[in-house]
mmCIF file of C-alpha atoms in Angstrom:
data_model
loop_
_atom_site.group_PDB
_atom_site.id
_atom_site.type_symbol
_atom_site.label_atom_id
_atom_site.label_comp_id
_atom_site.label_asym_id
_atom_site.label_seq_id
_atom_site.Cartn_x
_atom_site.Cartn_y
_atom_site.Cartn_z
ATOM 1 C CA UNK S 23 2.582 -2.078 6.217
ATOM 2 C CA UNK S 24 4.659 -1.786 3.236
ATOM 3 C CA UNK S 25 3.305 -3.450 0.037
ATOM 4 C CA UNK S 26 5.391 -6.246 -1.529
ATOM 5 C CA UNK S 27 5.044 -8.697 -3.983
ATOM 6 C CA UNK S 28 3.705 -11.792 -2.074
ATOM 7 C CA UNK S 29 6.969 -13.852 -3.423
ATOM 8 C CA UNK S 30 9.227 -11.830 -0.506
ATOM 9 C CA UNK S 31 7.245 -13.892 1.811
ATOM 10 C CA UNK S 32 9.043 -16.766 0.365
ATOM 11 C CA UNK S 33 12.127 -15.473 2.542
ATOM 12 C CA UNK S 34 10.770 -16.396 5.655
ATOM 13 C CA UNK S 35 9.092 -14.648 8.617
ATOM 14 C CA UNK S 36 9.868 -13.644 12.512
ATOM 15 C CA UNK S 37 6.713 -13.959 14.229
ATOM 16 C CA UNK S 38 5.609 -11.775 17.245
ATOM 17 C CA UNK S 39 3.828 -13.483 20.186
ATOM 18 C CA UNK S 40 0.280 -12.490 18.813
ATOM 19 C CA UNK S 41 0.975 -14.121 15.583
ATOM 20 C CA UNK S 42 2.431 -17.278 17.343
ATOM 21 C CA UNK S 43 -0.957 -17.591 19.322
ATOM 22 C CA UNK S 44 -3.013 -16.726 16.245
ATOM 23 C CA UNK S 45 -1.142 -19.508 13.808
ATOM 24 C CA UNK S 46 -1.301 -22.104 16.773
ATOM 25 C CA UNK S 47 -4.995 -21.140 17.473
ATOM 26 C CA UNK S 48 -5.753 -21.882 13.507
ATOM 27 C CA UNK S 49 -5.158 -25.357 13.829
ATOM 28 C CA UNK S 50 -2.955 -25.326 10.653
ATOM 29 C CA UNK S 51 0.483 -24.006 11.830
ATOM 30 C CA UNK S 52 2.016 -27.156 10.495
ATOM 31 C CA UNK S 53 0.573 -26.689 7.033
ATOM 32 C CA UNK S 54 1.252 -23.032 7.173
ATOM 33 C CA UNK S 55 5.015 -23.429 7.976
ATOM 34 C CA UNK S 56 5.254 -25.979 5.278
ATOM 35 C CA UNK S 57 4.793 -22.968 2.809
ATOM 36 C CA UNK S 58 7.876 -21.000 3.975
ATOM 37 C CA UNK S 59 11.061 -21.622 2.936
ATOM 38 C CA UNK S 60 12.519 -21.730 6.854
ATOM 39 C CA UNK S 61 11.306 -22.429 10.059
ATOM 40 C CA UNK S 62 9.124 -19.731 11.462
ATOM 41 C CA UNK S 63 11.835 -17.631 13.849
ATOM 42 C CA UNK S 64 11.005 -16.396 17.053
ATOM 43 C CA UNK S 65 13.037 -14.367 18.997
ATOM 44 C CA UNK S 66 13.608 -15.339 22.741
ATOM 45 C CA UNK S 67 11.924 -12.341 24.317
ATOM 46 C CA UNK S 68 8.837 -13.368 22.346
ATOM 47 C CA UNK S 69 9.276 -16.880 23.755
ATOM 48 C CA UNK S 70 9.458 -15.634 27.277
ATOM 49 C CA UNK S 71 6.541 -13.632 26.699
ATOM 50 C CA UNK S 72 4.619 -16.372 25.635
ATOM 51 C CA UNK S 73 6.104 -18.684 29.000
ATOM 52 C CA UNK S 74 5.005 -15.763 31.429
ATOM 53 C CA UNK S 75 1.473 -15.876 29.950
ATOM 54 C CA UNK S 76 0.977 -19.695 30.134
ATOM 55 C CA UNK S 77 -1.763 -19.031 32.413
ATOM 56 C CA UNK S 78 -4.022 -17.040 29.636
ATOM 57 C CA UNK S 79 -2.334 -18.868 26.464
ATOM 58 C CA UNK S 80 -1.561 -22.508 25.843
ATOM 59 C CA UNK S 81 0.544 -21.379 23.083
ATOM 60 C CA UNK S 82 3.555 -21.696 25.302
ATOM 61 C CA UNK S 83 2.911 -25.737 26.034
ATOM 62 C CA UNK S 84 2.940 -26.147 22.155
ATOM 63 C CA UNK S 85 6.192 -23.915 21.585
ATOM 64 C CA UNK S 86 9.086 -26.463 22.741
ATOM 65 C CA UNK S 87 7.204 -29.086 20.318
ATOM 66 C CA UNK S 88 7.247 -26.553 17.590
ATOM 67 C CA UNK S 89 10.672 -25.844 18.066
ATOM 68 C CA UNK S 90 11.418 -29.365 18.411
ATOM 69 C CA UNK S 91 9.859 -30.613 15.090
ATOM 70 C CA UNK S 92 11.961 -27.886 13.232
ATOM 71 C CA UNK S 93 8.590 -25.638 12.673
ATOM 72 C CA UNK S 94 9.733 -22.764 14.874
ATOM 73 C CA UNK S 95 13.317 -21.726 15.676
ATOM 74 C CA UNK S 96 14.043 -19.732 18.695
ATOM 75 C CA UNK S 97 16.750 -16.792 17.836
ATOM 76 C CA UNK S 98 18.735 -14.138 19.853
ATOM 77 C CA UNK S 99 19.343 -10.566 18.621
ATOM 78 C CA UNK S 100 22.987 -9.449 17.486
ATOM 79 C CA UNK S 101 24.472 -6.234 18.438
ATOM 80 C CA UNK S 102 22.970 -4.722 15.472
ATOM 81 C CA UNK S 103 19.651 -5.857 16.373
ATOM 82 C CA UNK S 104 19.702 -4.491 20.003
ATOM 83 C CA UNK S 105 20.551 -1.161 18.757
ATOM 84 C CA UNK S 106 17.206 -1.040 16.484
ATOM 85 C CA UNK S 107 15.735 -2.875 19.703
ATOM 86 C CA UNK S 108 16.648 0.190 21.920
ATOM 87 C CA UNK S 109 15.233 2.560 19.636
ATOM 88 C CA UNK S 110 11.776 0.837 19.526
ATOM 89 C CA UNK S 111 11.594 0.538 23.382
ATOM 90 C CA UNK S 112 13.202 3.849 24.755
ATOM 91 C CA UNK S 113 10.602 7.050 24.481
ATOM 92 C CA UNK S 114 7.155 7.871 25.375
ATOM 93 C CA UNK S 115 4.352 5.313 25.261
ATOM 94 C CA UNK S 116 2.917 6.365 22.441
ATOM 95 C CA UNK S 117 5.865 5.884 20.404
ATOM 96 C CA UNK S 118 7.311 2.818 22.039
ATOM 97 C CA UNK S 119 6.707 -1.009 21.780
ATOM 98 C CA UNK S 120 6.592 -3.837 24.384
ATOM 99 C CA UNK S 121 9.834 -6.198 24.373
ATOM 100 C CA UNK S 122 8.471 -8.983 22.176
ATOM 101 C CA UNK S 123 7.300 -6.819 19.408
ATOM 102 C CA UNK S 124 10.411 -4.337 18.991
ATOM 103 C CA UNK S 125 12.733 -7.647 19.177
ATOM 104 C CA UNK S 126 10.547 -9.128 16.662
ATOM 105 C CA UNK S 127 11.030 -6.368 14.275
ATOM 106 C CA UNK S 128 14.765 -5.623 15.436
ATOM 107 C CA UNK S 129 15.708 -9.160 14.239
ATOM 108 C CA UNK S 130 13.628 -8.687 10.789
ATOM 109 C CA UNK S 131 15.209 -5.299 10.210
ATOM 110 C CA UNK S 132 18.733 -6.843 10.409
ATOM 111 C CA UNK S 133 17.945 -10.764 8.890
ATOM 112 C CA UNK S 134 16.178 -10.005 5.421
ATOM 113 C CA UNK S 135 12.873 -11.268 6.856
ATOM 114 C CA UNK S 136 9.438 -10.455 7.018
ATOM 115 C CA UNK S 137 8.035 -9.471 10.212
ATOM 116 C CA UNK S 138 4.787 -11.093 10.971
ATOM 117 C CA UNK S 139 2.738 -8.501 13.361
ATOM 118 C CA UNK S 140 -0.535 -8.611 14.479
ATOM 119 C CA UNK S 141 -0.810 -5.615 16.550
ATOM 120 C CA UNK S 142 -1.876 -1.752 15.332
ATOM 121 C CA UNK S 143 0.216 0.291 17.168
ATOM 122 C CA UNK S 144 3.519 -2.082 15.614
ATOM 123 C CA UNK S 145 1.985 -1.658 11.880
ATOM 124 C CA UNK S 146 1.654 2.125 12.483
ATOM 125 C CA UNK S 147 5.250 2.553 14.026
ATOM 126 C CA UNK S 148 6.742 -0.004 11.216
ATOM 127 C CA UNK S 149 5.227 2.247 8.746
ATOM 128 C CA UNK S 150 6.409 5.378 9.766
ATOM 129 C CA UNK S 151 10.002 4.429 10.518
ATOM 130 C CA UNK S 152 10.710 1.525 8.573
ATOM 131 C CA UNK S 153 8.806 1.986 5.331
ATOM 132 C CA UNK S 154 11.267 -0.691 3.568
ATOM 133 C CA UNK S 155 10.413 -3.412 6.008
ATOM 134 C CA UNK S 156 8.306 -6.299 4.716
ATOM 135 C CA UNK S 157 5.406 -6.406 7.257
ATOM 136 C CA UNK S 158 2.789 -9.124 7.017
ATOM 137 C CA UNK S 159 0.024 -10.376 9.420
ATOM 138 C CA UNK S 160 -1.552 -13.956 10.379
ATOM 139 C CA UNK S 161 -4.482 -12.868 8.031
ATOM 140 C CA UNK S 162 -2.471 -12.367 5.040
ATOM 141 C CA UNK S 163 -0.270 -15.595 5.383
ATOM 142 C CA UNK S 164 -3.576 -17.398 5.966
ATOM 143 C CA UNK S 165 -5.157 -15.831 2.845
ATOM 144 C CA UNK S 166 -2.006 -16.543 0.887
ATOM 145 C CA UNK S 167 -2.818 -18.709 -2.238
ATOM 146 C CA UNK S 168 -0.164 -20.962 -1.404
ATOM 147 C CA UNK S 169 -1.547 -21.524 1.888
ATOM 148 C CA UNK S 170 -5.245 -21.829 0.269
ATOM 149 C CA UNK S 171 -3.543 -24.366 -1.898
ATOM 150 C CA UNK S 172 -2.147 -26.307 1.001
ATOM 151 C CA UNK S 173 -5.334 -26.226 3.013
ATOM 152 C CA UNK S 174 -7.738 -26.030 0.754
ATOM 153 C CA UNK S 175 -10.781 -23.558 0.669
ATOM 154 C CA UNK S 176 -12.449 -25.005 3.615
ATOM 155 C CA UNK S 177 -9.458 -25.297 5.340
ATOM 156 C CA UNK S 178 -8.393 -21.736 4.912
ATOM 157 C CA UNK S 179 -12.224 -20.983 6.380
ATOM 158 C CA UNK S 180 -11.598 -23.181 9.432
ATOM 159 C CA UNK S 181 -8.210 -21.634 10.137
ATOM 160 C CA UNK S 182 -9.708 -18.264 9.976
ATOM 161 C CA UNK S 183 -12.361 -18.965 12.370
ATOM 162 C CA UNK S 184 -10.262 -20.551 15.227
ATOM 163 C CA UNK S 185 -7.435 -17.901 14.838
ATOM 164 C CA UNK S 186 -10.349 -15.080 15.254
ATOM 165 C CA UNK S 187 -12.495 -16.963 17.815
ATOM 166 C CA UNK S 188 -9.764 -18.837 20.085
ATOM 167 C CA UNK S 189 -6.741 -16.756 19.371
ATOM 168 C CA UNK S 190 -8.542 -13.168 18.918
ATOM 169 C CA UNK S 191 -6.931 -12.689 15.572
ATOM 170 C CA UNK S 192 -7.159 -8.735 14.919
ATOM 171 C CA UNK S 193 -7.672 -8.162 10.913
ATOM 172 C CA UNK S 194 -6.173 -5.183 9.366
ATOM 173 C CA UNK S 195 -9.065 -2.825 7.799
ATOM 174 C CA UNK S 196 -8.184 -3.687 4.078
ATOM 175 C CA UNK S 197 -8.970 -7.230 4.802
ATOM 176 C CA UNK S 198 -11.764 -6.825 6.815
ATOM 177 C CA UNK S 199 -14.711 -7.068 3.950
ATOM 178 C CA UNK S 200 -12.803 -10.044 2.647
ATOM 179 C CA UNK S 201 -12.314 -12.067 5.799
ATOM 180 C CA UNK S 202 -16.316 -11.579 6.337
ATOM 181 C CA UNK S 203 -17.117 -12.801 3.413
ATOM 182 C CA UNK S 204 -15.064 -15.617 3.742
ATOM 183 C CA UNK S 205 -16.347 -16.726 7.038
ATOM 184 C CA UNK S 206 -19.763 -16.060 5.981
ATOM 185 C CA UNK S 207 -22.357 -14.165 7.974
ATOM 186 C CA UNK S 208 -23.023 -16.837 11.051
ATOM 187 C CA UNK S 209 -19.400 -17.311 11.812
ATOM 188 C CA UNK S 210 -17.999 -13.926 11.479
ATOM 189 C CA UNK S 211 -20.875 -12.926 14.019
ATOM 190 C CA UNK S 212 -19.265 -15.034 16.439
ATOM 191 C CA UNK S 213 -15.656 -14.209 16.145
ATOM 192 C CA UNK S 214 -15.675 -10.763 18.732
ATOM 193 C CA UNK S 215 -12.307 -9.875 17.895
ATOM 194 C CA UNK S 216 -13.596 -8.529 14.553
ATOM 195 C CA UNK S 217 -14.822 -4.740 14.834
ATOM 196 C CA UNK S 218 -18.640 -5.005 15.902
ATOM 197 C CA UNK S 219 -19.832 -3.059 12.697
ATOM 198 C CA UNK S 220 -18.328 -6.204 10.801
ATOM 199 C CA UNK S 221 -20.287 -8.522 12.932
ATOM 200 C CA UNK S 222 -23.428 -6.491 13.314
ATOM 201 C CA UNK S 223 -23.227 -5.751 9.485
ATOM 202 C CA UNK S 224 -22.756 -9.400 8.480
ATOM 203 C CA UNK S 225 -25.888 -10.661 10.850
ATOM 204 C CA UNK S 226 -27.930 -7.646 9.066
ATOM 205 C CA UNK S 227 -26.873 -8.968 5.691
ATOM 206 C CA UNK S 228 -27.921 -12.418 6.634
#
């Protein structure tokens, strides 16, 4: 993921399906969105992905309400973004992404927004192909000082725990130790989306 000043996040974000799921699961999406300068963009492909997964996720049931409240804005790809999209979905399985991830990255590349993505493969491909693209994760957004100022320290802990335990949020390796420390040993041990070594190590330290 490209390193950048956190002030760049204030440009706004376009979120992949996993990030939307994690934000909703955190229980704090309304407050989190208040630290951003514009609604969270969600491309149509992601909205359709969430709708098709309604039986697995409750997120799709919230999407219309969030859009109606101005928290989320559903957007389409223009011709330039479609060219990036095609480059991300055509090729070998190891070098391509699903439609939602590809559309999210394509929109970010052409809209001066930060891509909010929580999947490892997408992180790798962005790092290899689009070094200048600003990519962030739900974890980084939850740990941002502006978010903590809005939620308060206890609110951040609760939001992290819900995103991990209910949304099965993934945590990038550089953030893993900090997340476990913030959660505390008991809560970290209950978050099965965390790597087992982090959960076991946390429980042993307690």
